[in-house]
XYZ file of C-alpha atoms in Angstrom:
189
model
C 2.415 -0.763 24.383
C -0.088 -3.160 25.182
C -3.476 -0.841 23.777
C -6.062 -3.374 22.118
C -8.689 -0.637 20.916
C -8.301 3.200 20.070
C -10.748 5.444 22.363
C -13.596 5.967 19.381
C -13.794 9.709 21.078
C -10.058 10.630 19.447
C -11.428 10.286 16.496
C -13.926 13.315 16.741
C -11.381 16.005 17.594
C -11.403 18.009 14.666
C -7.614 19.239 14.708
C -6.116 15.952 14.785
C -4.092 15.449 12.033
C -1.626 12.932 13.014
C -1.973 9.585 15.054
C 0.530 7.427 15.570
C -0.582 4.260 17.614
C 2.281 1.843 16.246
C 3.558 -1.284 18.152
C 0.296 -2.103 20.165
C -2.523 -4.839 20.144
C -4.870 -3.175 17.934
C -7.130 -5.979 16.289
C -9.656 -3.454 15.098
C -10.034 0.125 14.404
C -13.095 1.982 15.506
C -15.343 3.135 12.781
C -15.273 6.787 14.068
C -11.288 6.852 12.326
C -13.533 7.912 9.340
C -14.372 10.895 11.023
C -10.944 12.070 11.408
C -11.145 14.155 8.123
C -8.780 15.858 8.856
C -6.081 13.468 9.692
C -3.268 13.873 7.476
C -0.583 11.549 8.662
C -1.733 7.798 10.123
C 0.393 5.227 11.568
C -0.938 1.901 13.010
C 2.300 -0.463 11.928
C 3.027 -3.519 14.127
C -0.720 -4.302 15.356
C -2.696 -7.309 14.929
C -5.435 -5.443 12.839
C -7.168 -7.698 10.532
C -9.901 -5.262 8.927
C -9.889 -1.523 7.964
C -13.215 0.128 7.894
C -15.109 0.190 4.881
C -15.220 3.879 5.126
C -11.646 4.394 4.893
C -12.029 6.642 2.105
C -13.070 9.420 3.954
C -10.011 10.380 5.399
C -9.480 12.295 2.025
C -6.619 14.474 3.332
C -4.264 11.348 4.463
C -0.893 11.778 2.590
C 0.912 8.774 4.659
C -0.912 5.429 5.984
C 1.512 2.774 7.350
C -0.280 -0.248 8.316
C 2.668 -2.379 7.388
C 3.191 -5.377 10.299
C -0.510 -6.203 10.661
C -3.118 -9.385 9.299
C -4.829 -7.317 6.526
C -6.166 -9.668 3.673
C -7.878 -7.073 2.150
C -7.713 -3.100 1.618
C -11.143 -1.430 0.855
C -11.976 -0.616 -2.558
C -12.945 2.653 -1.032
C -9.157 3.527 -0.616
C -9.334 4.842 -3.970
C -11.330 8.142 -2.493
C -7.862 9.058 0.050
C -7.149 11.258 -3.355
C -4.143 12.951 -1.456
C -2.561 9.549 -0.341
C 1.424 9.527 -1.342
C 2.431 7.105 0.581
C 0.866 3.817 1.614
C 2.822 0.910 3.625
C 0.974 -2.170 3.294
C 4.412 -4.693 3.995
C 4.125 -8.150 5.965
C 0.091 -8.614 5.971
C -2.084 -11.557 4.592
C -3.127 -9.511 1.111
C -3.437 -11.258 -1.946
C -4.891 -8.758 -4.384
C -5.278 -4.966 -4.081
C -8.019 -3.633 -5.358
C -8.001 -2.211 -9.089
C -9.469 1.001 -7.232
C -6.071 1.702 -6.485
C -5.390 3.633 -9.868
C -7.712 6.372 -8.751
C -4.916 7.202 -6.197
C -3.305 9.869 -8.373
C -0.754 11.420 -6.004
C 0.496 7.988 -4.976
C 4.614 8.369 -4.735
C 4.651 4.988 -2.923
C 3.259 2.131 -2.520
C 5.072 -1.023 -0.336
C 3.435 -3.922 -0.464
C 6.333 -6.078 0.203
C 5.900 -10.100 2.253
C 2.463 -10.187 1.449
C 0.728 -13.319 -0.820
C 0.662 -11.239 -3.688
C 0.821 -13.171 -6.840
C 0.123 -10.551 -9.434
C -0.337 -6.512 -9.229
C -3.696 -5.045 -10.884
C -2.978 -3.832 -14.389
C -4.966 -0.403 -13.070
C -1.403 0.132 -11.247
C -0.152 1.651 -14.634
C -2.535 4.607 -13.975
C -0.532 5.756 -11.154
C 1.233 8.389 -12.910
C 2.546 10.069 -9.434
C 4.492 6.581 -8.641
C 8.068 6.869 -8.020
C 8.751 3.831 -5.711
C 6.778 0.218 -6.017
C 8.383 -2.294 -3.542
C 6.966 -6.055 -4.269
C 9.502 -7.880 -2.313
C 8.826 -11.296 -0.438
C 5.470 -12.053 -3.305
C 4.935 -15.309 -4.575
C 5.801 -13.611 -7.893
C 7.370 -15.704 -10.845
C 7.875 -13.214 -12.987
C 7.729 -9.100 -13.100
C 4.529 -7.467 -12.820
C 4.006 -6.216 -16.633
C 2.362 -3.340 -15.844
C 5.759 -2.018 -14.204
C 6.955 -1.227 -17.274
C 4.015 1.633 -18.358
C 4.461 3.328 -15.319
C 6.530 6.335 -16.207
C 8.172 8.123 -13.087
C 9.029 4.949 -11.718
C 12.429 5.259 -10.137
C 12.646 1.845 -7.726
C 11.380 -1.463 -8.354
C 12.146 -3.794 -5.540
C 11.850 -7.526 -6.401
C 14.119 -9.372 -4.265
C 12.934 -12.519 -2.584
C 10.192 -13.159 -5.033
C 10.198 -16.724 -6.899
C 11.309 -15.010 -9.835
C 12.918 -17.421 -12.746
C 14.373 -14.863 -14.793
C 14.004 -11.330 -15.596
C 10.786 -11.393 -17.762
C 7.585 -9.889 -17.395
C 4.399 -11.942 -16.234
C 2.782 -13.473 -20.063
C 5.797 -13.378 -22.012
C 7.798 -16.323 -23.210
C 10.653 -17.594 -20.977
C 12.967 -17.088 -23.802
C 11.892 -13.068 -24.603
C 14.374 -9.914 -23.965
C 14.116 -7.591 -21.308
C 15.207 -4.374 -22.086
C 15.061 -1.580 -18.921
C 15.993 1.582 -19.252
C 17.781 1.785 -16.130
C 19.005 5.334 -16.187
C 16.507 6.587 -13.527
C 15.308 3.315 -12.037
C 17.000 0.966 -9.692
C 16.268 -2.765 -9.366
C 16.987 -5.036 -6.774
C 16.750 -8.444 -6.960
């Protein structure tokens, strides 16, 4: 598909709950998404998209939001009011932070945030007591995100094609043990 902007009108039906706009030319999104409160399911991978509107947040409902395959450098710190968000695809985009707001994200199961410029993950991450899956792959990362360890249903760290030395978490000394309990997590590397 060749679509460069979404028709702001979609955006006031009231019973759409899904949208799936993938694999187009999208560079922006319309401000009026954030009156799609009911949407529920929101795809806009492989896009050119650069910003998301500031008002995000108000798609409350949202349970899945793949905007993996864009030029994001940023996600709003109002992401942190999608309270019903379980899934979030942020892979190959331009981010180099996420916003500490992201611990308010209780029901998070999933968060991909892999070939991105990610050098660290906020320490807030460990409040994200819903997360079962935390893909970091492809980061400028040279050592594990420490806050990986305190989260407790985690059940899949991905780490491959990160810079990582050794198996050690980030401010420990190159020569420290790592113990995982690996009985219900897998790790790639």
């Amino acid at each position: 598909n060749l679509m460069q902007t979404l028709p702001k009108h979609i955006f006031r039906i009231p019973e759409i709950s899904h949208l799936k706009a993938d694999h187009n030319m999208l560079i922006s999104l319309p401000s009026a998404l954030c009156f799609a409160v009911y949407m529920k399911e929101l795809d806009l991978s492989f896009n050119r998209i650069q910003v998301l509107p500031r008002d995000i947040g108000n798609l409350y409902v949202m349970v899945y939001l793949n905007l993996d395959h864009n030029l994001l450098q940023a996600v709003p710190p109002s992401i942190r009011y999608c309270s019903s968000l379980q899934q979030l695809y942020l892979n190959d985009n331009k981010l180099s932070f996420l916003p500490p707001q992201v611990k308010q994200l209780k029901e998070l199961k999933e968060l991909h945030v892999r070939n991105n410029k990610l050098i660290s993950i906020p320490p807030e991450i460990r409040h994200l007591e819903s997360l079962k899956a935390l893909s970091v792959e492809g980061n400028p990362f040279l050592a594990l995100p420490s806050v990986t360890r305190d989260i407790k249903k985690l059940q899949f760290l991905g780490t491959n094609e990160n810079q990582l030395e050794a198996l050690r978490f980030e401010n420990e000394p190159p020569d420290s043990t790592v113990v995982f309990d690996t009985s219900d997590t897998t790790v790639t590397m």
